[in-house]
XYZ file of C-alpha atoms in Angstrom:
200
model
C 108.881 78.084 117.177
C 108.521 74.898 115.183
C 105.187 74.247 116.889
C 103.856 77.696 115.901
C 104.725 77.173 112.254
C 103.534 73.563 112.074
C 100.158 74.235 113.653
C 98.980 76.859 111.141
C 99.265 76.239 107.463
C 97.784 79.407 105.967
C 99.931 82.154 104.481
C 98.429 84.808 106.764
C 99.239 82.794 109.896
C 102.746 82.134 108.657
C 103.310 85.876 108.177
C 101.930 86.709 111.625
C 104.078 84.015 113.251
C 107.173 85.165 111.367
C 106.625 88.741 112.488
C 106.040 87.664 116.119
C 109.115 85.451 116.197
C 111.162 88.213 114.627
C 110.379 90.409 117.654
C 110.771 87.574 120.154
C 114.214 86.656 118.836
C 115.375 90.274 119.013
C 114.036 90.584 122.573
C 115.768 87.350 123.565
C 119.059 88.694 122.209
C 118.677 91.945 124.150
C 117.868 90.120 127.408
C 120.930 87.903 127.046
C 123.232 90.931 127.467
C 125.657 89.312 125.044
C 126.219 91.023 121.684
C 127.396 87.735 120.142
C 123.977 86.187 120.771
C 122.380 89.243 119.163
C 124.816 88.994 116.261
C 123.896 85.361 115.709
C 120.184 86.282 115.789
C 120.868 89.201 113.412
C 122.607 86.789 111.033
C 119.536 84.569 111.021
C 116.971 87.397 110.687
C 118.846 89.250 107.942
C 119.480 86.175 105.798
C 117.797 86.717 102.429
C 116.847 83.053 102.254
C 114.670 83.302 105.377
C 111.089 84.484 105.637
C 112.242 87.067 108.175
C 114.219 89.092 105.627
C 111.323 91.383 104.533
C 110.638 92.184 108.196
C 114.327 92.855 108.743
C 114.389 95.373 105.872
C 111.290 97.177 107.194
C 112.675 97.091 110.730
C 116.063 98.421 109.635
C 114.436 101.584 108.293
C 112.644 102.418 111.543
C 114.351 100.665 114.466
C 117.432 101.956 116.298
C 118.150 98.433 117.580
C 120.794 97.853 114.901
C 122.769 100.966 115.831
C 122.591 99.952 119.495
C 123.902 96.498 118.635
C 126.728 98.092 116.669
C 127.649 100.207 119.707
C 127.557 97.169 122.028
C 129.757 95.181 119.642
C 132.254 98.033 119.384
C 132.394 98.363 123.174
C 132.927 94.674 123.929
C 134.671 93.477 120.757
C 136.222 96.583 119.155
C 138.831 94.841 116.979
C 136.994 91.640 116.183
C 136.464 90.864 112.486
C 132.786 90.039 113.073
C 132.259 93.568 114.474
C 133.716 95.103 111.318
C 131.698 92.679 109.201
C 128.479 93.668 111.029
C 129.225 97.376 110.541
C 129.795 96.895 106.820
C 126.656 94.729 106.466
C 124.460 97.312 108.183
C 125.986 100.101 106.085
C 125.339 98.113 102.892
C 121.750 97.319 103.862
C 121.088 100.948 104.829
C 122.572 102.136 101.541
C 120.464 99.723 99.480
C 117.400 100.726 101.494
C 118.083 104.411 100.793
C 118.784 103.663 97.138
C 115.540 101.700 96.759
C 113.552 104.473 98.440
C 115.144 107.064 96.146
C 114.326 104.920 93.099
C 110.708 104.561 94.218
C 110.408 108.307 94.879
C 112.035 109.076 91.525
C 109.680 106.709 89.681
C 106.620 108.223 91.361
C 107.815 111.735 90.570
C 108.275 110.797 86.926
C 104.824 109.226 86.794
C 103.200 112.246 88.444
C 104.970 114.690 86.124
C 104.016 112.621 83.078
C 100.345 112.473 84.114
C 100.350 116.208 84.859
C 101.949 117.027 81.506
C 99.562 114.717 79.623
C 96.596 116.256 81.436
C 97.666 119.786 80.518
C 98.182 118.818 76.865
C 94.821 117.034 76.686
C 93.045 119.971 78.332
C 94.616 122.404 75.856
C 93.638 120.194 72.914
C 90.101 119.903 74.246
C 89.886 123.667 74.746
C 91.117 124.311 71.198
C 88.640 121.799 69.827
C 85.760 123.414 71.727
C 86.743 126.893 70.535
C 86.969 125.664 66.954
C 83.566 123.983 67.216
C 82.080 127.161 68.680
C 83.466 129.252 65.817
C 82.262 126.739 63.233
C 78.839 126.596 64.849
C 78.497 130.378 64.808
C 79.754 130.553 61.224
C 77.236 127.897 60.189
C 74.521 129.693 62.172
C 75.286 133.016 60.492
C 75.197 131.392 57.057
C 71.677 130.064 57.779
C 70.272 133.553 58.285
C 67.936 135.043 55.716
C 68.667 138.465 54.193
C 66.080 140.096 56.441
C 67.531 138.408 59.569
C 71.019 139.577 58.572
C 69.741 143.157 58.258
C 68.050 142.912 61.674
C 71.268 141.498 63.152
C 73.212 144.459 61.773
C 70.679 146.886 63.225
C 70.801 145.151 66.629
C 74.586 145.631 66.583
C 73.892 149.332 66.001
C 71.817 149.381 69.249
C 68.514 150.007 67.467
C 65.271 149.228 69.311
C 62.595 146.971 67.866
C 60.500 150.007 66.848
C 63.479 151.632 65.105
C 64.249 148.380 63.285
C 60.596 148.046 62.174
C 60.607 151.619 60.834
C 63.936 151.208 59.039
C 63.101 147.975 57.182
C 59.411 148.806 56.704
C 57.832 145.857 58.547
C 55.522 145.584 61.519
C 56.772 145.374 65.100
C 55.458 141.807 65.469
C 57.409 140.751 62.360
C 60.597 142.208 63.871
C 59.925 140.271 67.084
C 59.414 137.078 65.070
C 62.709 137.642 63.212
C 64.516 138.323 66.503
C 63.107 135.099 68.019
C 64.316 133.233 64.923
C 67.755 134.833 65.409
C 67.822 133.629 69.017
C 67.079 130.070 67.902
C 69.486 130.009 64.954
C 72.359 131.623 66.868
C 71.622 129.670 70.065
C 71.499 132.772 72.255
C 69.136 133.917 75.001
C 69.337 137.697 74.946
C 70.055 140.767 72.872
C 73.375 141.236 74.712
C 74.533 137.818 73.525
C 73.645 138.764 69.961
C 75.621 141.995 70.335
C 78.583 139.984 71.614
C 78.625 137.952 68.384
C 80.886 139.304 65.687
C 79.016 140.038 62.514
């Protein structure tokens, strides 16, 4: 073990070696068929001062080894104080692991809800702003119309054809078409139906 850690000096190699030795020590304890050896190894691996502690915490969440060790200790040393101590240590670590996971989940939920709420509010504000700009633009566009264009707009709303409009305001058909094209440009529309949809 000392050789493995002395040979490589990089952080990545140290992490790989720590993880490998974590497994090797657990396997050695299992092969010994003595729960006290496993308990001693557990004490070393779960010590917060050691580099193995982060691996122990991850392993505790997924590995049934610790429950098996508890069962072996209870079978061979049911009334021993170290058995009770091990049981309480595992329970404490499991509780803190569950508590930390709940805190992380709770924090993420709060962040997600906040982002969702902020997004909805911003979208509503943007929608209101766009609607207001659209109304202002149409109001400004309508105020730019000449008297003749306003009359033609009114007649278009009454479903009059170009010929009927020309006859009613006493101008030529080409003049009506010119006024209608000007209306399209000023009101930023593409068709007669869009003009009819505008409130006058």
